[in-house]
Amino acid sequence: MRQGEDPLDEGAGAGSLLRQPKAVWATAGASVVAFMGIGLVDPILPSIAKGLDATPSQVSLLFTSYFLITAIAMLVTGFVSSRIGGKKTLLAGLALVVVFAALAGTSNSVGELVGFRAGWGLGNALFVSTALAVIVGAAAGGSAAAILLYESALGLGMACGPLLGAILGDMKWRYPFFGTAALMAIGFIAITALLKEQPRPARKTSLLDPIKALGHGGLASAAASAFFYNYAFFTVLAFTPFVLNMSPYKSGGVFFAWGVLLAVFSVLVAPRLQKLFGSLKVLGGSLVLLAADLIVLGYGNHATAVAATIASGAFIGLNNTVFTELALGVSDAPRPVASAGYNFVRWFAAAAAPYFAPKIEEWSNIHIPFVVAAVAAVLGALIVWVRRASLTHEAEELQPAHASEDGVSVFAN
């Protein structure tokens, strides 16, 4: 926590959570849909592969293109929003998602779908990197209530994305894309009508500010550890549906349960564990447990793999929360800038894992991608342990409330 900042009043925030202006609810609702887009394609990956006569590694590029563009966009979002304002940035992101999600539903080849998914990633990056700052600026009852509302939207979106993908995808693999476009169009109309323009930052953000922020040893350490963690995370998200090989409904149910655990452990469990054991111990332990879970997932029978997939949501929820707080509090850079630099690094792993996991299976066998992901999680834990001196002081001061008025959610950004 930076000098002069006050801890967030969690009690007051929780009490006023539901008493928010319509503009806040409109932005939060659109945020739910934006986060749904991350896991939307999970249950229908095998269906897409069948419908477009594509291999698993080709279809997994849906994640690679999405997150590669998201990573690069981290250098752009602050530059854009500090110049045109939060509302216009939100609307630009929503408009891009509407267009590219609808185009994705019309794809006749996996190449077209991957390209449209990249455009979708740019729109989503513009939207979610700005949404929390806008919600905090428009919210009643203080930043704690706004942040809790935003984190709840994140968890709800991550849980419901696979479910929506399953329900619509069971009819036709194209329908989830059209459904997302329609929901985001509703969000565009609601934000246009209900949200007033937010004050622009006093200082404009340059394209290089996030890169310069990574010169801080603590932030660089958090980003490096999160890079390896994200590789493990997105091996689960993008590769496991092929391993489970279930119908869209069954796969959607598995990842809905996974998303519920992610939300519960991120919002409710992580802050309590941090108070008991400290942030770095929680993070290191959770990364090691995630590695063990991945080994069980890779070598267990089908029922065990299903259980391990769902259980991984708990560890991912814990890791998301602690990494968020480390990245937002470890350096002296403005939090949006620190967040952008951190995410610029870690989203490259989210782009790499969906591509390499099926390739590794082709080169070896179905178990090895999970071994590689487990090793990546352990490497993330080792970085936390080796670099604990640069992280410990800031981690001890962090409040388990996720962010402050000038910040944006690191998981979402």
mmCIF file of C-alpha atoms in Angstrom:
data_model
loop_
_atom_site.group_PDB
_atom_site.id
_atom_site.type_symbol
_atom_site.label_atom_id
_atom_site.label_comp_id
_atom_site.label_asym_id
_atom_site.label_seq_id
_atom_site.Cartn_x
_atom_site.Cartn_y
_atom_site.Cartn_z
ATOM 1 C CA MET A 1 0.000 0.000 0.000
ATOM 2 C CA ARG A 2 1.411 3.351 -1.011
ATOM 3 C CA GLN A 3 2.197 6.131 1.431
ATOM 4 C CA GLY A 4 -0.899 8.147 2.343
ATOM 5 C CA GLU A 5 -3.458 5.600 1.113
ATOM 6 C CA ASP A 6 -6.228 4.396 3.368
ATOM 7 C CA PRO A 7 -7.256 0.762 3.507
ATOM 8 C CA LEU A 8 -10.556 0.024 1.880
ATOM 9 C CA ASP A 9 -13.490 -0.177 4.238
ATOM 10 C CA GLU A 10 -14.799 -3.627 3.364
ATOM 11 C CA GLY A 11 -17.765 -3.454 5.699
ATOM 12 C CA ALA A 12 -19.067 -0.212 4.279
ATOM 13 C CA GLY A 13 -18.502 -1.463 0.744
ATOM 14 C CA ALA A 14 -20.448 -4.658 1.330
ATOM 15 C CA GLY A 15 -23.332 -2.775 2.897
ATOM 16 C CA SER A 16 -23.797 -0.498 -0.097
ATOM 17 C CA LEU A 17 -23.092 -3.081 -2.790
ATOM 18 C CA LEU A 18 -26.641 -3.218 -4.113
ATOM 19 C CA ARG A 19 -27.339 0.507 -3.901
ATOM 20 C CA GLN A 20 -25.624 1.537 -7.101
ATOM 21 C CA PRO A 21 -26.572 3.881 -9.955
ATOM 22 C CA LYS A 22 -27.933 2.367 -13.154
ATOM 23 C CA ALA A 23 -24.693 3.275 -14.950
ATOM 24 C CA VAL A 24 -22.725 1.026 -12.585
ATOM 25 C CA TRP A 25 -25.089 -1.894 -13.131
ATOM 26 C CA ALA A 26 -24.914 -1.392 -16.899
ATOM 27 C CA THR A 27 -21.110 -1.488 -16.856
ATOM 28 C CA ALA A 28 -21.023 -4.442 -14.468
ATOM 29 C CA GLY A 29 -23.509 -6.348 -16.632
ATOM 30 C CA ALA A 30 -21.418 -5.767 -19.729
ATOM 31 C CA SER A 31 -18.372 -6.896 -17.711
ATOM 32 C CA VAL A 32 -20.051 -10.225 -16.973
ATOM 33 C CA VAL A 33 -20.518 -10.803 -20.701
ATOM 34 C CA ALA A 34 -16.949 -9.706 -21.449
ATOM 35 C CA PHE A 35 -15.553 -12.277 -19.009
ATOM 36 C CA MET A 36 -17.934 -14.899 -20.359
ATOM 37 C CA GLY A 37 -16.146 -14.528 -23.683
ATOM 38 C CA ILE A 38 -12.928 -15.968 -22.221
ATOM 39 C CA GLY A 39 -14.346 -19.417 -21.475
ATOM 40 C CA LEU A 40 -17.229 -19.356 -23.942
ATOM 41 C CA VAL A 41 -15.528 -21.593 -26.495
ATOM 42 C CA ASP A 42 -14.343 -24.206 -23.983
ATOM 43 C CA PRO A 43 -17.273 -26.635 -24.265
ATOM 44 C CA ILE A 44 -17.501 -26.305 -28.044
ATOM 45 C CA LEU A 45 -13.828 -26.710 -28.983
ATOM 46 C CA PRO A 46 -14.338 -30.335 -30.106
ATOM 47 C CA SER A 47 -17.515 -29.295 -31.970
ATOM 48 C CA ILE A 48 -15.664 -26.475 -33.732
ATOM 49 C CA ALA A 49 -12.868 -28.868 -34.690
ATOM 50 C CA LYS A 50 -15.426 -31.266 -36.151
ATOM 51 C CA GLY A 51 -17.464 -28.548 -37.875
ATOM 52 C CA LEU A 52 -14.452 -26.933 -39.525
ATOM 53 C CA ASP A 53 -12.486 -30.153 -40.065
ATOM 54 C CA ALA A 54 -9.624 -28.832 -37.932
ATOM 55 C CA THR A 55 -7.120 -30.408 -35.552
ATOM 56 C CA PRO A 56 -7.051 -29.613 -31.798
ATOM 57 C CA SER A 57 -3.883 -27.546 -32.231
ATOM 58 C CA GLN A 58 -5.561 -25.476 -34.955
ATOM 59 C CA VAL A 59 -8.698 -24.869 -32.916
ATOM 60 C CA SER A 60 -6.641 -23.974 -29.844
ATOM 61 C CA LEU A 61 -5.371 -20.997 -31.817
ATOM 62 C CA LEU A 62 -8.704 -19.385 -30.889
ATOM 63 C CA PHE A 63 -7.155 -18.765 -27.484
ATOM 64 C CA THR A 64 -3.691 -17.979 -28.857
ATOM 65 C CA SER A 65 -4.859 -15.223 -31.210
ATOM 66 C CA TYR A 66 -7.214 -13.808 -28.572
ATOM 67 C CA PHE A 67 -4.605 -13.523 -25.826
ATOM 68 C CA LEU A 68 -1.710 -12.538 -28.087
ATOM 69 C CA ILE A 69 -3.666 -9.503 -29.191
ATOM 70 C CA THR A 70 -4.756 -8.911 -25.587
ATOM 71 C CA ALA A 71 -1.104 -8.878 -24.466
ATOM 72 C CA ILE A 72 -0.059 -6.376 -27.106
ATOM 73 C CA ALA A 73 -3.157 -4.268 -26.423
ATOM 74 C CA MET A 74 -1.993 -3.775 -22.837
ATOM 75 C CA LEU A 75 0.428 -1.181 -24.190
ATOM 76 C CA VAL A 76 -2.415 0.615 -25.958
ATOM 77 C CA THR A 77 -5.404 0.657 -23.606
ATOM 78 C CA GLY A 78 -4.032 3.218 -21.157
ATOM 79 C CA PHE A 79 -2.779 5.359 -24.046
ATOM 80 C CA VAL A 80 -6.269 5.359 -25.572
ATOM 81 C CA SER A 81 -8.376 5.818 -22.422
ATOM 82 C CA SER A 82 -6.223 8.670 -21.103
ATOM 83 C CA ARG A 83 -6.913 10.556 -24.326
ATOM 84 C CA ILE A 84 -10.529 9.820 -25.274
ATOM 85 C CA GLY A 85 -11.957 9.051 -21.823
ATOM 86 C CA GLY A 86 -13.358 5.980 -20.148
ATOM 87 C CA LYS A 87 -16.836 5.924 -21.698
ATOM 88 C CA LYS A 88 -15.587 6.179 -25.278
ATOM 89 C CA THR A 89 -12.965 3.495 -24.602
ATOM 90 C CA LEU A 90 -15.651 1.168 -23.216
ATOM 91 C CA LEU A 91 -17.888 1.777 -26.216
ATOM 92 C CA ALA A 92 -15.038 1.239 -28.673
ATOM 93 C CA GLY A 93 -14.210 -2.079 -27.020
ATOM 94 C CA LEU A 94 -17.854 -3.177 -26.986
ATOM 95 C CA ALA A 95 -18.316 -2.243 -30.637
ATOM 96 C CA LEU A 96 -15.272 -4.319 -31.647
ATOM 97 C CA VAL A 97 -16.534 -7.319 -29.672
ATOM 98 C CA VAL A 98 -19.994 -7.082 -31.264
ATOM 99 C CA VAL A 99 -18.547 -6.945 -34.775
ATOM 100 C CA PHE A 100 -15.896 -9.646 -34.397
ATOM 101 C CA ALA A 101 -18.013 -12.038 -32.309
ATOM 102 C CA ALA A 102 -20.730 -11.876 -34.976
ATOM 103 C CA LEU A 103 -18.159 -12.393 -37.727
ATOM 104 C CA ALA A 104 -16.731 -15.374 -35.818
ATOM 105 C CA GLY A 105 -20.137 -17.024 -36.040
ATOM 106 C CA THR A 106 -20.047 -16.738 -39.845
ATOM 107 C CA SER A 107 -16.606 -18.342 -40.237
ATOM 108 C CA ASN A 108 -16.158 -21.043 -42.853
ATOM 109 C CA SER A 109 -12.588 -21.968 -41.916
ATOM 110 C CA VAL A 110 -10.517 -22.170 -38.782
ATOM 111 C CA GLY A 111 -8.246 -19.431 -40.170
ATOM 112 C CA GLU A 112 -11.164 -17.001 -40.420
ATOM 113 C CA LEU A 113 -12.331 -17.903 -36.920
ATOM 114 C CA VAL A 114 -8.855 -17.388 -35.446
ATOM 115 C CA GLY A 115 -8.588 -13.988 -37.145
ATOM 116 C CA PHE A 116 -11.980 -12.811 -35.942
ATOM 117 C CA ARG A 117 -11.167 -14.049 -32.439
ATOM 118 C CA ALA A 118 -8.063 -11.807 -32.511
ATOM 119 C CA GLY A 119 -10.229 -8.766 -33.247
ATOM 120 C CA TRP A 120 -12.498 -9.853 -30.423
ATOM 121 C CA GLY A 121 -9.476 -9.918 -28.116
ATOM 122 C CA LEU A 122 -8.617 -6.313 -28.946
ATOM 123 C CA GLY A 123 -12.154 -5.186 -28.155
ATOM 124 C CA ASN A 124 -12.250 -7.140 -24.930
ATOM 125 C CA ALA A 125 -8.897 -5.677 -23.843
ATOM 126 C CA LEU A 126 -10.138 -2.132 -24.381
ATOM 127 C CA PHE A 127 -13.314 -2.840 -22.442
ATOM 128 C CA VAL A 128 -12.151 -4.810 -19.420
ATOM 129 C CA SER A 129 -9.016 -2.734 -18.855
ATOM 130 C CA THR A 130 -11.240 0.332 -18.412
ATOM 131 C CA ALA A 131 -14.359 -1.111 -16.786
ATOM 132 C CA LEU A 132 -13.235 -1.151 -13.139
ATOM 133 C CA ALA A 133 -11.964 2.431 -13.223
ATOM 134 C CA VAL A 134 -15.302 3.496 -14.719
ATOM 135 C CA ILE A 135 -17.310 1.524 -12.140
ATOM 136 C CA VAL A 136 -15.305 3.021 -9.278
ATOM 137 C CA GLY A 137 -15.772 6.523 -10.679
ATOM 138 C CA ALA A 138 -19.540 6.126 -10.986
ATOM 139 C CA ALA A 139 -20.243 3.980 -7.916
ATOM 140 C CA ALA A 140 -21.961 4.983 -4.696
ATOM 141 C CA GLY A 141 -20.729 3.794 -1.300
ATOM 142 C CA GLY A 142 -16.980 3.935 -1.879
ATOM 143 C CA SER A 143 -14.484 1.952 -3.882
ATOM 144 C CA ALA A 144 -14.808 -1.235 -1.809
ATOM 145 C CA ALA A 145 -18.413 -1.757 -2.938
ATOM 146 C CA ALA A 146 -17.490 -1.035 -6.559
ATOM 147 C CA ILE A 147 -14.528 -3.397 -6.525
ATOM 148 C CA LEU A 148 -16.549 -6.172 -4.893
ATOM 149 C CA LEU A 149 -19.218 -5.717 -7.556
ATOM 150 C CA TYR A 150 -16.603 -5.887 -10.308
ATOM 151 C CA GLU A 151 -14.907 -8.980 -8.860
ATOM 152 C CA SER A 152 -18.334 -10.615 -8.583
ATOM 153 C CA ALA A 153 -18.961 -9.821 -12.250
ATOM 154 C CA LEU A 154 -15.606 -11.391 -13.097
ATOM 155 C CA GLY A 155 -16.422 -14.596 -11.234
ATOM 156 C CA LEU A 156 -19.959 -14.792 -12.614
ATOM 157 C CA GLY A 157 -18.683 -14.314 -16.157
ATOM 158 C CA MET A 158 -15.970 -16.954 -15.823
ATOM 159 C CA ALA A 159 -18.530 -19.416 -14.438
ATOM 160 C CA CYS A 160 -21.337 -18.686 -16.899
ATOM 161 C CA GLY A 161 -19.242 -18.449 -20.075
ATOM 162 C CA PRO A 162 -18.804 -22.223 -20.446
ATOM 163 C CA LEU A 163 -22.465 -22.753 -19.514
ATOM 164 C CA LEU A 164 -23.695 -20.361 -22.222
ATOM 165 C CA GLY A 165 -21.278 -21.932 -24.677
ATOM 166 C CA ALA A 166 -22.686 -25.371 -23.834
ATOM 167 C CA ILE A 167 -26.367 -24.402 -24.092
ATOM 168 C CA LEU A 168 -26.047 -22.564 -27.401
ATOM 169 C CA GLY A 169 -23.244 -24.732 -28.758
ATOM 170 C CA ASP A 170 -25.254 -27.910 -28.291
ATOM 171 C CA MET A 171 -27.616 -26.591 -30.974
ATOM 172 C CA LYS A 172 -24.862 -25.329 -33.284
ATOM 173 C CA TRP A 173 -21.271 -24.308 -32.621
ATOM 174 C CA ARG A 174 -21.866 -20.912 -34.263
ATOM 175 C CA TYR A 175 -24.633 -19.825 -31.891
ATOM 176 C CA PRO A 176 -22.448 -18.902 -28.855
ATOM 177 C CA PHE A 177 -20.672 -16.303 -30.983
ATOM 178 C CA PHE A 178 -23.937 -14.750 -32.165
ATOM 179 C CA GLY A 179 -25.251 -14.855 -28.592
ATOM 180 C CA THR A 180 -22.224 -12.965 -27.278
ATOM 181 C CA ALA A 181 -22.555 -10.349 -30.011
ATOM 182 C CA ALA A 182 -26.230 -9.795 -29.104
ATOM 183 C CA LEU A 183 -25.516 -9.483 -25.366
ATOM 184 C CA MET A 184 -22.645 -7.060 -25.930
ATOM 185 C CA ALA A 185 -24.850 -4.983 -28.247
ATOM 186 C CA ILE A 186 -27.333 -4.663 -25.373
ATOM 187 C CA GLY A 187 -24.442 -3.605 -23.133
ATOM 188 C CA PHE A 188 -23.384 -1.000 -25.714
ATOM 189 C CA ILE A 189 -26.880 0.516 -25.737
ATOM 190 C CA ALA A 190 -27.122 0.491 -21.935
ATOM 191 C CA ILE A 191 -23.756 2.180 -21.404
ATOM 192 C CA THR A 192 -24.502 4.748 -24.122
ATOM 193 C CA ALA A 193 -27.769 5.678 -22.427
ATOM 194 C CA LEU A 194 -26.842 5.446 -18.748
ATOM 195 C CA LEU A 195 -23.147 6.229 -18.289
ATOM 196 C CA LYS A 196 -21.841 9.773 -18.179
ATOM 197 C CA GLU A 197 -18.326 10.487 -19.362
ATOM 198 C CA GLN A 198 -15.749 10.032 -16.606
ATOM 199 C CA PRO A 199 -12.992 12.577 -15.822
ATOM 200 C CA ARG A 200 -9.820 11.947 -17.790
ATOM 201 C CA PRO A 201 -6.533 11.303 -15.961
ATOM 202 C CA ALA A 202 -4.451 14.367 -15.201
ATOM 203 C CA ARG A 203 -1.487 12.774 -16.971
ATOM 204 C CA LYS A 204 -1.678 11.034 -20.336
ATOM 205 C CA THR A 205 -0.175 7.537 -20.483
ATOM 206 C CA SER A 206 2.488 6.867 -23.106
ATOM 207 C CA LEU A 207 2.910 3.587 -24.976
ATOM 208 C CA LEU A 208 6.219 2.897 -23.221
ATOM 209 C CA ASP A 209 5.101 3.600 -19.643
ATOM 210 C CA PRO A 210 4.086 -0.047 -18.958
ATOM 211 C CA ILE A 211 7.461 -1.298 -20.254
ATOM 212 C CA LYS A 212 9.323 1.214 -18.093
ATOM 213 C CA ALA A 213 7.334 0.081 -15.055
ATOM 214 C CA LEU A 214 8.780 -3.420 -15.485
ATOM 215 C CA GLY A 215 12.167 -1.995 -14.564
ATOM 216 C CA HIS A 216 11.053 -2.332 -10.940
ATOM 217 C CA GLY A 217 12.407 -5.613 -9.583
ATOM 218 C CA GLY A 218 9.319 -6.494 -7.570
ATOM 219 C CA LEU A 219 6.930 -5.930 -10.466
ATOM 220 C CA ALA A 220 9.205 -7.818 -12.860
ATOM 221 C CA SER A 221 9.330 -10.746 -10.410
ATOM 222 C CA ALA A 222 5.550 -10.822 -10.058
ATOM 223 C CA ALA A 223 5.167 -10.703 -13.845
ATOM 224 C CA ALA A 224 7.705 -13.495 -14.404
ATOM 225 C CA SER A 225 6.039 -15.751 -11.841
ATOM 226 C CA ALA A 226 2.609 -14.989 -13.297
ATOM 227 C CA PHE A 227 3.911 -15.828 -16.780
ATOM 228 C CA PHE A 228 4.618 -19.429 -15.734
ATOM 229 C CA TYR A 229 1.391 -19.604 -13.733
ATOM 230 C CA ASN A 230 -0.633 -18.455 -16.717
ATOM 231 C CA TYR A 231 0.888 -21.197 -18.842
ATOM 232 C CA ALA A 232 -0.463 -23.743 -16.353
ATOM 233 C CA PHE A 233 -3.812 -21.937 -16.076
ATOM 234 C CA PHE A 234 -4.481 -21.870 -19.802
ATOM 235 C CA THR A 235 -3.340 -25.417 -20.336
ATOM 236 C CA VAL A 236 -6.332 -26.315 -18.165
ATOM 237 C CA LEU A 237 -8.682 -23.909 -19.910
ATOM 238 C CA ALA A 238 -7.749 -24.576 -23.538
ATOM 239 C CA PHE A 239 -6.410 -28.151 -23.664
ATOM 240 C CA THR A 240 -8.502 -30.054 -21.103
ATOM 241 C CA PRO A 241 -11.754 -29.994 -23.170
ATOM 242 C CA PHE A 242 -10.041 -32.203 -25.759
ATOM 243 C CA VAL A 243 -8.820 -34.581 -23.066
ATOM 244 C CA LEU A 244 -12.236 -34.875 -21.419
ATOM 245 C CA ASN A 245 -13.890 -35.296 -24.840
ATOM 246 C CA MET A 246 -17.402 -34.722 -23.515
ATOM 247 C CA SER A 247 -20.593 -33.368 -25.044
ATOM 248 C CA PRO A 248 -20.987 -29.567 -24.924
ATOM 249 C CA TYR A 249 -23.507 -29.864 -22.079
ATOM 250 C CA LYS A 250 -21.297 -32.090 -19.935
ATOM 251 C CA SER A 251 -18.158 -30.068 -20.674
ATOM 252 C CA GLY A 252 -20.053 -26.862 -19.919
ATOM 253 C CA GLY A 253 -21.162 -28.304 -16.589
ATOM 254 C CA VAL A 254 -17.589 -29.205 -15.666
ATOM 255 C CA PHE A 255 -16.286 -25.742 -16.456
ATOM 256 C CA PHE A 256 -19.260 -24.069 -14.793
ATOM 257 C CA ALA A 257 -18.324 -25.871 -11.559
ATOM 258 C CA TRP A 258 -14.699 -24.887 -12.212
ATOM 259 C CA GLY A 259 -15.743 -21.244 -12.604
ATOM 260 C CA VAL A 260 -17.838 -21.278 -9.446
ATOM 261 C CA LEU A 261 -14.835 -22.515 -7.433
ATOM 262 C CA LEU A 262 -12.653 -19.877 -9.103
ATOM 263 C CA ALA A 263 -15.078 -17.118 -8.100
ATOM 264 C CA VAL A 264 -15.589 -18.340 -4.521
ATOM 265 C CA PHE A 265 -11.882 -18.814 -3.804
ATOM 266 C CA SER A 266 -10.940 -15.529 -5.486
ATOM 267 C CA VAL A 267 -13.481 -13.295 -3.754
ATOM 268 C CA LEU A 268 -14.178 -15.060 -0.435
ATOM 269 C CA VAL A 269 -11.453 -17.553 0.462
ATOM 270 C CA ALA A 270 -8.243 -15.837 -0.675
ATOM 271 C CA PRO A 271 -8.573 -12.745 1.577
ATOM 272 C CA ARG A 272 -9.104 -14.948 4.627
ATOM 273 C CA LEU A 273 -6.125 -17.172 3.855
ATOM 274 C CA GLN A 274 -3.967 -14.104 3.277
ATOM 275 C CA LYS A 275 -4.821 -12.799 6.733
ATOM 276 C CA LEU A 276 -3.941 -16.160 8.292
ATOM 277 C CA PHE A 277 -0.756 -17.064 6.409
ATOM 278 C CA GLY A 278 0.401 -14.036 4.406
ATOM 279 C CA SER A 279 0.208 -13.437 0.663
ATOM 280 C CA LEU A 280 3.442 -15.092 -0.419
ATOM 281 C CA LYS A 281 2.828 -18.309 1.517
ATOM 282 C CA VAL A 282 -0.666 -18.558 0.067
ATOM 283 C CA LEU A 283 0.640 -17.924 -3.443
ATOM 284 C CA GLY A 284 3.552 -20.354 -3.230
ATOM 285 C CA GLY A 285 1.429 -23.083 -1.651
ATOM 286 C CA SER A 286 -1.376 -22.629 -4.160
ATOM 287 C CA LEU A 287 1.032 -22.848 -7.112
ATOM 288 C CA VAL A 288 2.518 -26.098 -5.781
ATOM 289 C CA LEU A 289 -0.959 -27.544 -5.193
ATOM 290 C CA LEU A 290 -1.947 -26.533 -8.723
ATOM 291 C CA ALA A 291 1.098 -28.407 -10.034
ATOM 292 C CA ALA A 292 0.070 -31.537 -8.103
ATOM 293 C CA ASP A 293 -3.484 -31.207 -9.388
ATOM 294 C CA LEU A 294 -2.219 -31.014 -12.966
ATOM 295 C CA ILE A 295 -0.276 -34.250 -12.559
ATOM 296 C CA VAL A 296 -3.396 -35.956 -11.224
ATOM 297 C CA LEU A 297 -5.397 -34.518 -14.131
ATOM 298 C CA GLY A 298 -2.879 -35.769 -16.673
ATOM 299 C CA TYR A 299 -2.466 -39.304 -15.339
ATOM 300 C CA GLY A 300 -5.861 -40.062 -13.738
ATOM 301 C CA ASN A 301 -8.795 -41.863 -15.319
ATOM 302 C CA HIS A 302 -11.674 -39.920 -16.836
ATOM 303 C CA ALA A 303 -13.576 -39.387 -13.571
ATOM 304 C CA THR A 304 -10.372 -38.286 -11.827
ATOM 305 C CA ALA A 305 -9.573 -35.883 -14.662
ATOM 306 C CA VAL A 306 -13.015 -34.315 -14.335
ATOM 307 C CA ALA A 307 -12.594 -33.887 -10.571
ATOM 308 C CA ALA A 308 -9.075 -32.467 -10.970
ATOM 309 C CA THR A 309 -10.265 -30.011 -13.627
ATOM 310 C CA ILE A 310 -12.967 -28.686 -11.309
ATOM 311 C CA ALA A 311 -10.586 -28.585 -8.320
ATOM 312 C CA SER A 312 -8.069 -26.515 -10.299
ATOM 313 C CA GLY A 313 -10.565 -23.637 -10.194
ATOM 314 C CA ALA A 314 -9.907 -23.233 -6.465
ATOM 315 C CA PHE A 315 -6.149 -22.867 -6.896
ATOM 316 C CA ILE A 316 -6.566 -20.593 -9.916
ATOM 317 C CA GLY A 317 -8.930 -18.363 -7.926
ATOM 318 C CA LEU A 318 -6.399 -18.047 -5.094
ATOM 319 C CA ASN A 319 -3.547 -17.301 -7.488
ATOM 320 C CA ASN A 320 -5.502 -14.695 -9.429
ATOM 321 C CA THR A 321 -6.286 -12.734 -6.290
ATOM 322 C CA VAL A 322 -2.775 -12.736 -4.802
ATOM 323 C CA PHE A 323 -1.073 -11.984 -8.112
ATOM 324 C CA THR A 324 -3.501 -9.102 -8.605
ATOM 325 C CA GLU A 325 -2.575 -7.532 -5.306
ATOM 326 C CA LEU A 326 1.159 -8.086 -5.737
ATOM 327 C CA ALA A 327 1.187 -6.478 -9.162
ATOM 328 C CA LEU A 328 -0.909 -3.509 -8.047
ATOM 329 C CA GLY A 329 1.032 -2.821 -4.864
ATOM 330 C CA VAL A 330 4.614 -3.827 -5.453
ATOM 331 C CA SER A 331 5.878 -0.827 -7.434
ATOM 332 C CA ASP A 332 5.571 2.948 -7.239
ATOM 333 C CA ALA A 333 4.186 3.233 -10.763
ATOM 334 C CA PRO A 334 0.529 4.291 -11.115
ATOM 335 C CA ARG A 335 -1.551 1.189 -10.730
ATOM 336 C CA PRO A 336 -3.056 1.187 -14.244
ATOM 337 C CA VAL A 337 0.476 1.460 -15.661
ATOM 338 C CA ALA A 338 1.872 -1.284 -13.395
ATOM 339 C CA SER A 339 -1.102 -3.476 -14.252
ATOM 340 C CA ALA A 340 -0.572 -2.963 -17.983
ATOM 341 C CA GLY A 341 3.122 -3.877 -17.782
ATOM 342 C CA TYR A 342 2.393 -6.948 -15.684
ATOM 343 C CA ASN A 343 -0.342 -8.126 -18.036
ATOM 344 C CA PHE A 344 1.776 -7.450 -21.103
ATOM 345 C CA VAL A 345 4.139 -10.164 -19.823
ATOM 346 C CA ARG A 346 1.706 -12.718 -18.468
ATOM 347 C CA TRP A 347 -0.792 -12.762 -21.325
ATOM 348 C CA PHE A 348 1.936 -14.016 -23.659
ATOM 349 C CA ALA A 349 1.867 -17.257 -21.666
ATOM 350 C CA ALA A 350 -1.920 -17.385 -22.060
ATOM 351 C CA ALA A 351 -1.315 -17.172 -25.807
ATOM 352 C CA ALA A 352 1.459 -19.800 -25.774
ATOM 353 C CA ALA A 353 -0.178 -22.561 -23.721
ATOM 354 C CA PRO A 354 -3.165 -23.247 -26.037
ATOM 355 C CA TYR A 355 -0.769 -23.596 -28.971
ATOM 356 C CA PHE A 356 1.971 -25.665 -27.369
ATOM 357 C CA ALA A 357 -0.137 -28.053 -25.271
ATOM 358 C CA PRO A 358 -1.697 -29.907 -28.244
ATOM 359 C CA LYS A 359 1.609 -29.723 -30.107
ATOM 360 C CA ILE A 360 3.387 -31.365 -27.162
ATOM 361 C CA GLU A 361 0.734 -34.093 -27.188
ATOM 362 C CA GLU A 362 1.391 -34.679 -30.905
ATOM 363 C CA TRP A 363 5.127 -34.924 -30.221
ATOM 364 C CA SER A 364 4.807 -37.176 -27.155
ATOM 365 C CA ASN A 365 1.566 -38.349 -25.508
ATOM 366 C CA ILE A 366 -1.506 -36.963 -23.766
ATOM 367 C CA HIS A 367 0.156 -36.897 -20.325
ATOM 368 C CA ILE A 368 3.178 -34.714 -21.095
ATOM 369 C CA PRO A 369 1.333 -31.383 -21.684
ATOM 370 C CA PHE A 370 0.130 -31.554 -18.079
ATOM 371 C CA VAL A 371 3.625 -32.398 -16.840
ATOM 372 C CA VAL A 372 4.963 -29.316 -18.643
ATOM 373 C CA ALA A 373 2.173 -27.201 -17.148
ATOM 374 C CA ALA A 374 2.939 -28.575 -13.672
ATOM 375 C CA VAL A 375 6.619 -27.709 -14.103
ATOM 376 C CA ALA A 376 5.593 -24.189 -15.145
ATOM 377 C CA ALA A 377 3.509 -23.808 -11.962
ATOM 378 C CA VAL A 378 6.463 -24.970 -9.828
ATOM 379 C CA LEU A 379 8.744 -22.486 -11.621
ATOM 380 C CA GLY A 380 6.257 -19.750 -10.723
ATOM 381 C CA ALA A 381 6.453 -20.800 -7.075
ATOM 382 C CA LEU A 382 10.267 -20.883 -7.190
ATOM 383 C CA ILE A 383 10.387 -17.313 -8.504
ATOM 384 C CA VAL A 384 8.169 -16.201 -5.619
ATOM 385 C CA TRP A 385 10.483 -17.939 -3.141
ATOM 386 C CA VAL A 386 13.770 -16.748 -4.671
ATOM 387 C CA ARG A 387 12.528 -13.181 -5.106
ATOM 388 C CA ARG A 388 10.611 -13.022 -1.800
ATOM 389 C CA ALA A 389 12.889 -10.257 -0.511
ATOM 390 C CA SER A 390 11.623 -7.916 -3.232
ATOM 391 C CA LEU A 391 8.007 -8.968 -2.654
ATOM 392 C CA THR A 392 7.707 -9.550 1.100
ATOM 393 C CA HIS A 393 7.465 -5.965 2.358
ATOM 394 C CA GLU A 394 4.837 -4.947 -0.146
ATOM 395 C CA ALA A 395 2.921 -8.229 0.266
ATOM 396 C CA GLU A 396 2.698 -7.718 4.033
ATOM 397 C CA GLU A 397 1.187 -4.272 3.528
ATOM 398 C CA LEU A 398 -1.350 -5.344 0.926
ATOM 399 C CA GLN A 399 -5.011 -5.249 1.888
ATOM 400 C CA PRO A 400 -7.143 -8.166 0.612
ATOM 401 C CA ALA A 401 -9.517 -5.839 -1.197
ATOM 402 C CA HIS A 402 -7.950 -6.250 -4.649
ATOM 403 C CA ALA A 403 -7.399 -2.670 -5.863
ATOM 404 C CA SER A 404 -8.039 1.003 -5.261
ATOM 405 C CA GLU A 405 -9.611 3.928 -7.000
ATOM 406 C CA ASP A 406 -6.833 4.367 -9.524
ATOM 407 C CA GLY A 407 -6.455 0.704 -10.334
ATOM 408 C CA VAL A 408 -7.829 -1.918 -12.654
ATOM 409 C CA SER A 409 -8.252 -5.622 -12.005
ATOM 410 C CA VAL A 410 -5.110 -7.428 -13.035
ATOM 411 C CA PHE A 411 -6.923 -10.593 -13.962
ATOM 412 C CA ALA A 412 -9.285 -8.690 -16.171
ATOM 413 C CA ASN A 413 -6.890 -6.193 -17.603
#
